[in-house]
Coordinates of C-alpha atoms and ligand atoms in Angstrom, one line a residue:
X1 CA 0.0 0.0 0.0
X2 CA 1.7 3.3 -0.9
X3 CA 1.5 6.2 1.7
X4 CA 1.0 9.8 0.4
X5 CA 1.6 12.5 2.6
X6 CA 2.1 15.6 -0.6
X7 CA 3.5 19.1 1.0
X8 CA 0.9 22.2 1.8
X9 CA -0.5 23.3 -1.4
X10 CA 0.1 20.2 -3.5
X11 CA -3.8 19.4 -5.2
X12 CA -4.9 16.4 -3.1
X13 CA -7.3 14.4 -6.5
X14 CA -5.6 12.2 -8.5
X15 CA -5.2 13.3 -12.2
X16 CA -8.0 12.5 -14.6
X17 CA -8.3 12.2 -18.0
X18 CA -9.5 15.1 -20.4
X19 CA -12.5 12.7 -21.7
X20 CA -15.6 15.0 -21.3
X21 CA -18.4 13.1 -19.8
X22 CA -22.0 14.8 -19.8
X23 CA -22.9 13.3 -16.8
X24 CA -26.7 13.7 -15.7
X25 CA -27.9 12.7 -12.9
X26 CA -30.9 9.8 -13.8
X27 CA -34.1 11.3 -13.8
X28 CA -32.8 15.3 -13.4
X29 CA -34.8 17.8 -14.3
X30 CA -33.5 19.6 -17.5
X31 CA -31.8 23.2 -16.9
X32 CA -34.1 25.5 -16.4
X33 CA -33.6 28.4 -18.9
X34 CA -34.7 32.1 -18.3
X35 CA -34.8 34.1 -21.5
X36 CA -31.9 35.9 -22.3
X37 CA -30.1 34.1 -20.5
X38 CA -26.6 32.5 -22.2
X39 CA -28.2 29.3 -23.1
X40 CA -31.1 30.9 -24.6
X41 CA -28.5 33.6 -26.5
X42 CA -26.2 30.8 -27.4
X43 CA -29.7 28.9 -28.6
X44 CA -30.4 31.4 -30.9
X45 CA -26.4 31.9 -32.0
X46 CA -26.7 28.6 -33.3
X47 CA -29.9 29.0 -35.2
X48 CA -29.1 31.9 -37.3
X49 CA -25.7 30.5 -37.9
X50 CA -23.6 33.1 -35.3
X51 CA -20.1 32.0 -34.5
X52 CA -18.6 32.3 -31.3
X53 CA -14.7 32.1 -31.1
X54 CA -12.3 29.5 -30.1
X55 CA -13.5 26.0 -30.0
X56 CA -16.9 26.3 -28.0
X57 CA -20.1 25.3 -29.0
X58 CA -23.4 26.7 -28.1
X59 CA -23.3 24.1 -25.0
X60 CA -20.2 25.6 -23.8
X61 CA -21.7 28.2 -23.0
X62 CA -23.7 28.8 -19.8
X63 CA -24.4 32.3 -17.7
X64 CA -22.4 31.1 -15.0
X65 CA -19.1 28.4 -15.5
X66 CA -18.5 27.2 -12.0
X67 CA -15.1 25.5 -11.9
X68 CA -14.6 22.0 -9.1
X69 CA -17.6 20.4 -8.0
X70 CA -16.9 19.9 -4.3
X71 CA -19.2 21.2 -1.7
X72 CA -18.7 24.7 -2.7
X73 CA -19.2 24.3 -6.1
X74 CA -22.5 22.0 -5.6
X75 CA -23.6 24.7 -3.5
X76 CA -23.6 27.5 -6.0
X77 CA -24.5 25.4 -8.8
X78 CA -27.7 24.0 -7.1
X79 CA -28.8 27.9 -6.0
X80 CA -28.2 29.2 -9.5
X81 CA -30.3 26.6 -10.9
X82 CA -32.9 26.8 -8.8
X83 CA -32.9 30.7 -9.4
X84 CA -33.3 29.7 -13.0
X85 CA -29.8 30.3 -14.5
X86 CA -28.2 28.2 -16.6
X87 CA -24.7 27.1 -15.0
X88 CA -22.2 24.9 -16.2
X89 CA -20.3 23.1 -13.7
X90 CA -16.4 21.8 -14.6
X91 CA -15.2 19.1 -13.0
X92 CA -11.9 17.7 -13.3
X93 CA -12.2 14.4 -11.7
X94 CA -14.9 11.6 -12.1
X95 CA -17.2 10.3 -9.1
X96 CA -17.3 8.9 -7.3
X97 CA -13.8 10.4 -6.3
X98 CA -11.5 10.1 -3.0
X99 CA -11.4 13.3 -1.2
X100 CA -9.0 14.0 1.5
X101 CA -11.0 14.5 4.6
X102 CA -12.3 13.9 8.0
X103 CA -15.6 13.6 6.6
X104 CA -17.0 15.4 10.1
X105 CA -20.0 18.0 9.7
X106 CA -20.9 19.8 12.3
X107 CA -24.3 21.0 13.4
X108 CA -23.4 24.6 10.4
X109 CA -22.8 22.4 7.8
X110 CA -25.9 20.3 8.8
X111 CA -27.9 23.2 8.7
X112 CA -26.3 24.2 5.3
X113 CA -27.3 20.9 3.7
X114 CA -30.8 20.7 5.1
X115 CA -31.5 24.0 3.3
X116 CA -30.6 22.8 -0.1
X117 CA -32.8 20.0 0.8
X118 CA -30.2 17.0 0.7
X119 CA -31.4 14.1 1.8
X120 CA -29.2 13.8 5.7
X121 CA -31.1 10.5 6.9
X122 CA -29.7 6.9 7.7
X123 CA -30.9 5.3 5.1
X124 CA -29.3 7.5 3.0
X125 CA -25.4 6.8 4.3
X126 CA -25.3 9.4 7.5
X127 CA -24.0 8.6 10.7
X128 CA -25.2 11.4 13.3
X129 CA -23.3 12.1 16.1
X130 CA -24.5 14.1 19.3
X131 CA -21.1 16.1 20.0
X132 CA -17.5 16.0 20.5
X133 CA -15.6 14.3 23.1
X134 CA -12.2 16.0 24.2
X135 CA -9.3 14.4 25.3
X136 CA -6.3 15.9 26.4
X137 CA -4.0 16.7 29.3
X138 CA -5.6 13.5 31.6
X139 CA -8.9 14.6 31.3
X140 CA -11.7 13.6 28.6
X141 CA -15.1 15.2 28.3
X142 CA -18.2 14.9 26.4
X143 CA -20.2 17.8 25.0
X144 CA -23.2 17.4 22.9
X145 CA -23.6 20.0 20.5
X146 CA -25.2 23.2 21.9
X147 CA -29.0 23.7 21.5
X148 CA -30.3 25.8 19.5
X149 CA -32.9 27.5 17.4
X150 CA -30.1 28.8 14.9
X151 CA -28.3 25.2 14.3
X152 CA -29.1 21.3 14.8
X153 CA -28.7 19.6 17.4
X154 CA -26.6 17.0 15.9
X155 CA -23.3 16.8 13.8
X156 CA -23.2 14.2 10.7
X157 CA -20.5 11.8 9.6
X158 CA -20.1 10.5 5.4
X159 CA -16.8 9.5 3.2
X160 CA -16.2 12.2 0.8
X161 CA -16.5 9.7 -1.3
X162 CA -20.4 9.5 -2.2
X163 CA -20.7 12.6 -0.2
X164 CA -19.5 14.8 -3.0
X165 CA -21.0 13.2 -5.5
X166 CA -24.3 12.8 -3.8
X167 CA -24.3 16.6 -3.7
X168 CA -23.9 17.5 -7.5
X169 CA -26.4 14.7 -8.3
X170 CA -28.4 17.4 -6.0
X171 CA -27.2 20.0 -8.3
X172 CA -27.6 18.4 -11.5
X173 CA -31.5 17.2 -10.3
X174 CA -32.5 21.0 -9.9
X175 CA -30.5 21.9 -13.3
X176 CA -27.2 22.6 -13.1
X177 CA -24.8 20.5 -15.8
X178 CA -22.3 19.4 -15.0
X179 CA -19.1 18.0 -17.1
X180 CA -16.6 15.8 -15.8
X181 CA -13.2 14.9 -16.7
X182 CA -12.9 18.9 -17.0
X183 CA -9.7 19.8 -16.2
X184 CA -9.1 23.9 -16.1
X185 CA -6.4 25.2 -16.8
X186 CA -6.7 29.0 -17.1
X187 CA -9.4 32.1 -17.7
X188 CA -10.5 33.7 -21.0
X189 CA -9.8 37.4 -20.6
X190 CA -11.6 40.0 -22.6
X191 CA -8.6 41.8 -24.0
X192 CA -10.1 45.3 -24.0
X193 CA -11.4 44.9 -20.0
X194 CA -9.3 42.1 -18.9
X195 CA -12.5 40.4 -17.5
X196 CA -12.7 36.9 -17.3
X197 CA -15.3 35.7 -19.8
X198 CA -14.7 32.0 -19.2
X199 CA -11.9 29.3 -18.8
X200 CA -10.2 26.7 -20.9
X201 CA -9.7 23.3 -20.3
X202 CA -6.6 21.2 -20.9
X203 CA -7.8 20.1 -23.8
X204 CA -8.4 23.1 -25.6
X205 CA -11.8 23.2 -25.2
X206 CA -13.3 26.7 -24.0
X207 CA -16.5 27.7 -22.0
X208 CA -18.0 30.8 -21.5
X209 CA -19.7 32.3 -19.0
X210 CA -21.4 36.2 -17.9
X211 CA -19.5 35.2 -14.5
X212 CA -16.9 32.6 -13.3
X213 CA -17.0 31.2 -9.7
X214 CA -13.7 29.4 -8.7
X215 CA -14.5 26.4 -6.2
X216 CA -11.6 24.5 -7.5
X217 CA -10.4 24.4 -3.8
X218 CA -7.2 24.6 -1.9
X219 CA -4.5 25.1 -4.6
X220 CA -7.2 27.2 -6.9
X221 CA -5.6 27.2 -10.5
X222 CA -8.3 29.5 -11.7
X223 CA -7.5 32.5 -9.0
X224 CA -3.9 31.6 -8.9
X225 CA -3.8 32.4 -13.1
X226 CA -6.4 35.3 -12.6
X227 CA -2.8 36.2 -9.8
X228 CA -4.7 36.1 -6.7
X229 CA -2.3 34.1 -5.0
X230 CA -2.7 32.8 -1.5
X231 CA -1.8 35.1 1.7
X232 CA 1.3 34.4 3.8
X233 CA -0.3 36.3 6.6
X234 CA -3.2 34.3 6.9
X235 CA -3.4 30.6 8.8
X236 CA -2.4 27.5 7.1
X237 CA -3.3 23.4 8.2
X238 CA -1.8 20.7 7.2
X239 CA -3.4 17.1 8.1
X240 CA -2.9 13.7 7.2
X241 CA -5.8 10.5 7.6
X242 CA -6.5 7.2 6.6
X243 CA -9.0 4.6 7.3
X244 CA -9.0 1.5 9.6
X245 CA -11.3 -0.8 10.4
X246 CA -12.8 -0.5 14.1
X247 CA -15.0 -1.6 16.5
X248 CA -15.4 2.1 17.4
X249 CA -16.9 2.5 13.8
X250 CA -20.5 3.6 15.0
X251 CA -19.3 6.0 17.5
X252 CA -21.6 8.5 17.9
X253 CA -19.6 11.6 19.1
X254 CA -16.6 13.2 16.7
X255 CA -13.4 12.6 18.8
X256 CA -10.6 15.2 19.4
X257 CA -7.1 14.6 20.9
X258 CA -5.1 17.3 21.9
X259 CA -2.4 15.5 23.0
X260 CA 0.2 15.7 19.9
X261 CA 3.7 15.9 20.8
X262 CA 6.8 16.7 19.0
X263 CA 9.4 15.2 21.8
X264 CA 8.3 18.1 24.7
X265 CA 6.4 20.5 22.5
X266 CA 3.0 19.7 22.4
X267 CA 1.3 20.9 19.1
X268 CA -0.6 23.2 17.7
X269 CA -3.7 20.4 16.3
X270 CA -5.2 17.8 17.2
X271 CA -5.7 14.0 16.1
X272 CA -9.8 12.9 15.6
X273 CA -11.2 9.5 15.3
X274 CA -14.4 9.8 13.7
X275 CA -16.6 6.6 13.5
X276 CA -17.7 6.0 10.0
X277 CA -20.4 3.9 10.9
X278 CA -19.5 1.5 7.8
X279 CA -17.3 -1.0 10.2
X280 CA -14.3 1.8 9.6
X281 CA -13.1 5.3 11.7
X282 CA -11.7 8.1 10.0
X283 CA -8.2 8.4 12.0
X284 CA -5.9 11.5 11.4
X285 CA -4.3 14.7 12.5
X286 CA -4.0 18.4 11.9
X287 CA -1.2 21.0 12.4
X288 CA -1.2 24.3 12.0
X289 CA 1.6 26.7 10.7
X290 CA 2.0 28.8 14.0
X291 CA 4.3 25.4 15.5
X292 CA 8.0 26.5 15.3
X293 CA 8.5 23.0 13.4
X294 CA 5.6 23.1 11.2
X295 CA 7.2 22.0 7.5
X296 CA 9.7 20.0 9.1
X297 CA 6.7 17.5 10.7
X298 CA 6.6 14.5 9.3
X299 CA 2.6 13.6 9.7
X300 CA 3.3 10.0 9.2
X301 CA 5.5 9.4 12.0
X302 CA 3.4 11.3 14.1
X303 CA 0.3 9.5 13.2
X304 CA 2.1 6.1 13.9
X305 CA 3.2 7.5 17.2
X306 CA 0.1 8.6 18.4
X307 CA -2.5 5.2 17.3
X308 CA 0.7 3.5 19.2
X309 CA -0.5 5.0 22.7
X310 CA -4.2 3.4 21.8
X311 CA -5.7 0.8 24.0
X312 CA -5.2 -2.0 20.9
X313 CA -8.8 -3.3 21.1
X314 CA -9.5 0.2 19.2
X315 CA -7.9 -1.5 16.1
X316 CA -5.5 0.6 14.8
X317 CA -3.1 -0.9 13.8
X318 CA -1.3 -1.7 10.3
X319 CA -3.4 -4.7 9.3
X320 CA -6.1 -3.0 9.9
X321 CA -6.1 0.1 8.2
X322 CA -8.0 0.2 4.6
X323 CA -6.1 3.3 2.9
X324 CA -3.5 4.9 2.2
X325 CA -2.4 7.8 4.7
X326 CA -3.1 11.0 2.8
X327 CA -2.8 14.9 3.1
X328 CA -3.1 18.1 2.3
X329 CA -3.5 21.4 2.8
X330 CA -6.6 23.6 4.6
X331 CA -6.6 27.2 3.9
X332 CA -7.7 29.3 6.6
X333 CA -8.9 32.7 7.8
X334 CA -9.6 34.5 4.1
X335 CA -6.2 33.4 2.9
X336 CA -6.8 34.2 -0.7
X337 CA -8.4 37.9 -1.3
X338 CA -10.1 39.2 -2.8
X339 CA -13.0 37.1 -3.1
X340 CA -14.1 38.9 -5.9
X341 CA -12.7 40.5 -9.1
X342 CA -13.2 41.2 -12.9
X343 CA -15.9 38.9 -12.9
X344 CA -14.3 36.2 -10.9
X345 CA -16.3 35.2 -7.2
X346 CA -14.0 33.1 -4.8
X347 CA -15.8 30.2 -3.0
X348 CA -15.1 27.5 -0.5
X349 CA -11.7 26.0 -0.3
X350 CA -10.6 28.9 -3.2
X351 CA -10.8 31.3 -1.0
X352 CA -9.5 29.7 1.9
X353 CA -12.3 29.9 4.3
X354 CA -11.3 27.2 6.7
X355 CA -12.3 28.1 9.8
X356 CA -9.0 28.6 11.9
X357 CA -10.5 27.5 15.0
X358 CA -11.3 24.1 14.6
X359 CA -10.6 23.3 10.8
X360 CA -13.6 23.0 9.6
X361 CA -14.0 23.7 6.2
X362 CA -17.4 21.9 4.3
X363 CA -19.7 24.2 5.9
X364 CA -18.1 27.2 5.1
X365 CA -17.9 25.8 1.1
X366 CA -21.2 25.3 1.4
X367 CA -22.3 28.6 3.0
X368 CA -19.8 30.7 0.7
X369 CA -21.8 29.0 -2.1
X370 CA -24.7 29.8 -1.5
X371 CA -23.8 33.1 -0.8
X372 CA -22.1 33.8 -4.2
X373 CA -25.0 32.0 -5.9
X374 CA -27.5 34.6 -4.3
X375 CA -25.0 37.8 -5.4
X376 CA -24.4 36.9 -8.8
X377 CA -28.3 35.9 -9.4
X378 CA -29.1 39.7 -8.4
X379 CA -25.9 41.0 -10.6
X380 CA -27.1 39.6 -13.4
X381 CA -30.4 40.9 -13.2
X382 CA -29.3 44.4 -13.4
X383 CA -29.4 45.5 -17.2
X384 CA -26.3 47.5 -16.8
X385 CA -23.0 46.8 -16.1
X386 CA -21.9 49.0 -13.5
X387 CA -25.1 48.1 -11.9
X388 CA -24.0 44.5 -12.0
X389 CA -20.6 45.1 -10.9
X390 CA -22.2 47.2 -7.8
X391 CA -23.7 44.2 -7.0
X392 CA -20.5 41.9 -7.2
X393 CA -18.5 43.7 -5.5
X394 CA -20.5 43.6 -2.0
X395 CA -19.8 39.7 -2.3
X396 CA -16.4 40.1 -0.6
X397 CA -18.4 42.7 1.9
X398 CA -20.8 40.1 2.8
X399 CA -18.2 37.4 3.6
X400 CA -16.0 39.9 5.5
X401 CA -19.0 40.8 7.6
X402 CA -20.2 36.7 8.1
X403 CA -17.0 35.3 9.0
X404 CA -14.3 38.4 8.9
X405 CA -14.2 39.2 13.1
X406 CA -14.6 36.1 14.2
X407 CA -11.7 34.9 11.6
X408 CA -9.6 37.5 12.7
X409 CA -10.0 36.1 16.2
X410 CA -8.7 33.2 14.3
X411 CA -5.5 34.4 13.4
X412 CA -5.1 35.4 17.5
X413 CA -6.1 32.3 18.5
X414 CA -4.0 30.2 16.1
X415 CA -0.9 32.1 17.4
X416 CA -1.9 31.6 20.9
X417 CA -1.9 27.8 20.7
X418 CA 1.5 27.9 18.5
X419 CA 2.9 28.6 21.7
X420 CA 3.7 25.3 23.5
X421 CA 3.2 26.9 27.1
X422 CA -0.1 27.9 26.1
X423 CA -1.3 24.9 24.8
X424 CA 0.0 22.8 27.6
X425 CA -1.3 25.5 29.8
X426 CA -4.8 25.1 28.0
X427 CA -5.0 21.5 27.7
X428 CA -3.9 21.1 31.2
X429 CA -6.4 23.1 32.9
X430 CA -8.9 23.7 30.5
X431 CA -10.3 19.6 29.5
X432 CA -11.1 19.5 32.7
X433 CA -14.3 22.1 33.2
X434 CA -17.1 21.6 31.9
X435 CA -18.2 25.1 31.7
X436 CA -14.8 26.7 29.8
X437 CA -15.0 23.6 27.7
X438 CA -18.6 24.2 26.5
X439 CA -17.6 27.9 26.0
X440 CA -14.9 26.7 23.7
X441 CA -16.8 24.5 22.2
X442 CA -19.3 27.1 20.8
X443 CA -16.4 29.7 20.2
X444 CA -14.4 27.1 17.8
X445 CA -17.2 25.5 16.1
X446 CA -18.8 29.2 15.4
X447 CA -22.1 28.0 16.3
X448 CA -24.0 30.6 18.5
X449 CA -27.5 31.7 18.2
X450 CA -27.7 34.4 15.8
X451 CA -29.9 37.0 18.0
X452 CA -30.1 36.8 21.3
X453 CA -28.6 33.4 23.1
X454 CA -27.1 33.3 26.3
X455 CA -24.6 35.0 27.6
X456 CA -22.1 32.7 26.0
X457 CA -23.7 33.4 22.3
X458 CA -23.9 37.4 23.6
X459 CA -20.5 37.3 24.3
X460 CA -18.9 35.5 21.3
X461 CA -21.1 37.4 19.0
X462 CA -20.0 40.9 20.1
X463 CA -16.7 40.1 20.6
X464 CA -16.5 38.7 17.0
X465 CA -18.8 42.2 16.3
X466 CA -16.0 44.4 17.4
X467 CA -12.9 42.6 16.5
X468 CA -12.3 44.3 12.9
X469 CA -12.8 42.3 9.8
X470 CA -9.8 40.1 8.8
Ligands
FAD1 C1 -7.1 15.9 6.0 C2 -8.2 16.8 6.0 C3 -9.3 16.6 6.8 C4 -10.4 17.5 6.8 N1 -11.4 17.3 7.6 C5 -12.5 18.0 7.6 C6 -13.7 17.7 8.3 O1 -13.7 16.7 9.0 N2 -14.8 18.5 8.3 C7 -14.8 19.7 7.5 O2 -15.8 20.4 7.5 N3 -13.7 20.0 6.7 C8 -12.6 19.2 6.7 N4 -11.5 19.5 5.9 C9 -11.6 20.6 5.0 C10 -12.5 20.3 3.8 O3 -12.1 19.1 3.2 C11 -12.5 21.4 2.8 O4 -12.6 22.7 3.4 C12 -13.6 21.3 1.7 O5 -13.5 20.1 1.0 C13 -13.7 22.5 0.8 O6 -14.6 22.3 -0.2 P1 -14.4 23.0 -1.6 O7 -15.6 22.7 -2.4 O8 -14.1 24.4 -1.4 O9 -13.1 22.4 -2.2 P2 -12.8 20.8 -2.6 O10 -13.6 19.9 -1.8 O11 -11.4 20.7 -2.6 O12 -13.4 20.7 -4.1 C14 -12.7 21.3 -5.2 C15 -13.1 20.5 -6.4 O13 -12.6 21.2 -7.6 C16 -12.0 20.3 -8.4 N5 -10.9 20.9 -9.2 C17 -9.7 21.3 -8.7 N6 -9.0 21.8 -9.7 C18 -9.8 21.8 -10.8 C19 -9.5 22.2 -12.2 N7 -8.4 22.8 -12.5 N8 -10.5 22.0 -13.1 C20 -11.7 21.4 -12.7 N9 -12.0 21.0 -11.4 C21 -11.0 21.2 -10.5 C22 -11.5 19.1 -7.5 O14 -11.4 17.9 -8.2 C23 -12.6 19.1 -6.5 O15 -13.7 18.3 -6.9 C24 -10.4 18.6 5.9 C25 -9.3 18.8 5.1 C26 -8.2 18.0 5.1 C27 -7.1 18.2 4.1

């Protein structure tokens, strides 16, 4: 079995081919088309024998070209289509498709899923879980998830697997299409503007588009060749996981281990066992960039050490473990800005919206989504141009006031714990109280009531208020 552990920024999929695969879900609905829209313009192009440029056809064309089809990109693409846009979704990969992750959704991401109306039961491959159990610095403690009006009670558990594909079949059933084997390799710029007007693929194929939304994730090709590069004053992760098989498979809380030691440092991360329900755990760890010896890690021998501190009933162990160990990156705290530009939106992993508290990321991919979907459906129905471009441009605005205080608290926070005193300070004397640990428990996993709350949610909501945007 070959072990991959690729350095920060290295893409995570495995390469595809360039065959272009029109891949509808079974029984989806066909895109929904509002007049003048691209479709219907490229419709009529092709009638009265138009031409456009390059090597696109009239089905290349689409008023918005999302690029990746992860959660961020299933998230814009199914709230375009069901505003009635036609969007065209790229794809490099083919799904089902590994994905390096935890595969842990929290009670945000829950939320996020429910209101795209994704189908989160049993039956349909979810493990719920009812919190998080801490371990760390002799003490272990279970919270459940905090209860709320704003956010379920309960956290969810799926390989990223069927996960990400089950979500653009959600896309493609309310419109969206959605090509895979896609692989992008750079925009089309309007010469006279320099606005992007679409993307080619490797290929050579080309697809236009009124607007572009990157949500091709972590290393971002599209922003990177539209020279928004990532920030080196913003947080960074790194984490490494693999599967074994485990009688702890049907868990039902996430589990975090604070414990991580470099010989008498301990780390800034944590390791997490999260039962997959499906006779394997998800088993990994996460470091962030604030450790003095962060780069120098190696994630492998780290893993190994830790599992080899587990009582061995747990199962981890070499014969037991189904995968490879894999990595990658997790951009954090806004770490590619801006979010938008010449036509360009930023979304999910693209615009590194990892939340540097806890690492979470799916959530915020599928919230960013949204949000970009709901901007660029009001740009384009504005019938001028700087109209529409007033309208893009409070998409960054948006963001910064969603998540832009409370990532900046991030940034503190991450720098805090790169400090081994303070995390063995922390650990030590935090694990063990209930009521700190439930108030950290809300403040990393962002999930406070919106209005009102107790004085906990008050608390973390005006601090995050006042704390300026990151
Ligand atoms: C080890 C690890 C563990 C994690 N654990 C968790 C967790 O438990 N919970 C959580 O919430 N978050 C977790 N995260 C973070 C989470 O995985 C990401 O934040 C999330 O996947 C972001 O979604 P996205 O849609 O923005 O990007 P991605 O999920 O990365 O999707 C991007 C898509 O774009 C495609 N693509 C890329 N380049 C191109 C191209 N040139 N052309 C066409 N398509 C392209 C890719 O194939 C992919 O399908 C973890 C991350 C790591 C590395």
């Amino acid at each position: 079995m070959t072990e991959q552990v690729p350095p920060a920024g290295t893409p995570d999929s495995t390469p595809q081919d360039e065959s272009v695969d029109v891949a509808r879900a079974r029984g989806s609905a066909p895109s929904r088309t509002r007049p003048g829209s691209a479709a219907a313009v490229s419709a009529v192009a092709s009638s009265t024998g138009a031409s456009s440029t390059g090597a696109s056809t009239a089905g290349d064309s689409a008023d918005v070209v999302v690029v990746g089809a992860g959660p961020a990109g299933s998230a814009v693409a199914y709230y375009l289509a069901t505003a009635g846009l036609d969007v065209l979704v790229l794809e490099k990969t083919h799904f089902p498709r590994e994905k390096v992750c935890g595969d842990g959704l929290t009670p945000r991401a829950v939320k996020a899923l429910t209101a795209m109306g994704v189908p989160i039961g049993q039956s349909d491959g979810w493990l719920r879980n009812k919190g998080l159990r801490i371990v760390g610095g002799g003490g272990r403690i279970e919270l459940d998830w905090p209860d709320l009006s704003s956010y379920p009670g309960y956290g969810l558990v799926r390989t990223r697997l069927d996960f990400d594909q089950a979500l653009a079949r959600h896309a493609q059933k309310a419109g969206a299409r959605l090509l895979e084997g896609v692989n992008v390799t750079g925009p089309l710029l309007d010469d006279r503007t320099g606005r992007i007007v679409g993307v080619t693929a490797r290929n050579g194929r080309q697809f236009r588009g009124r607007m572009v939304v990157a949500a091709d994730g972590n290393s971002s090709r599209l922003s990177v060749a539209m020279g928004l590069h990532k920030r080196d004053d913003r947080p960074l992760g790194v984490a490494v996981r693999t599967y074994y098989t485990s009688p702890r498979h049907d868990d039902d809380y996430l589990e975090a281990w604070l414990d991580l030691w470099d010989g008498n440092s301990l780390l800034p991360g944590y390791g997490w066992i999260f039962g997959m329900g499906d006779g394997t755990s998800n088993v990994g760890l996460g470091l962030l960039n604030t450790s003095k010896g962060f780069g120098e890690i190696d994630y492998r021998e780290l893993l190994r050490k830790w599992l080899a501190a587990m009582p061995a009933e747990w199962g981890f162990s070499e014969e037991n473990r189904t995968q490879p160990v894999r990595g990658a990156a997790l951009p954090m705290g806004f770490n590619r800005t801006p979010h938008y530009t010449r036509g360009l939106l930023l979304a999910g992993d693209a615009g590194g919206m990892v939340n540097p508290f806890n690492g979470e990321g799916i959530g915020y991919a599928l919230e960013s989504g949204e949000l970009a979907a709901r901007v660029i459906a009001q740009a384009l129905a504005r019938p001028t141009a700087a109209g529409r471009e007033r309208v893009l441009q409070t998409y960054p605005r948006q963001l910064k006031e969603a998540y832009g205080g409370y990532y900046t608290l991030g940034r503190v926070f991450v720098d805090l714990i790169g400090k081994p005193s303070f995390m063995q300070f922390a650990t030590k004397h935090g694990v063990k109280r209930p009521y700190i640990m439930r108030f950290t428990m809300k403040l990393l996993g962002n999930l406070t009531e919106t209005r009102g709350g107790d004085a906990v949610d008050r608390l973390i909501n005006a601090v995050s208020k006042m704390t300026p945007a990151a």
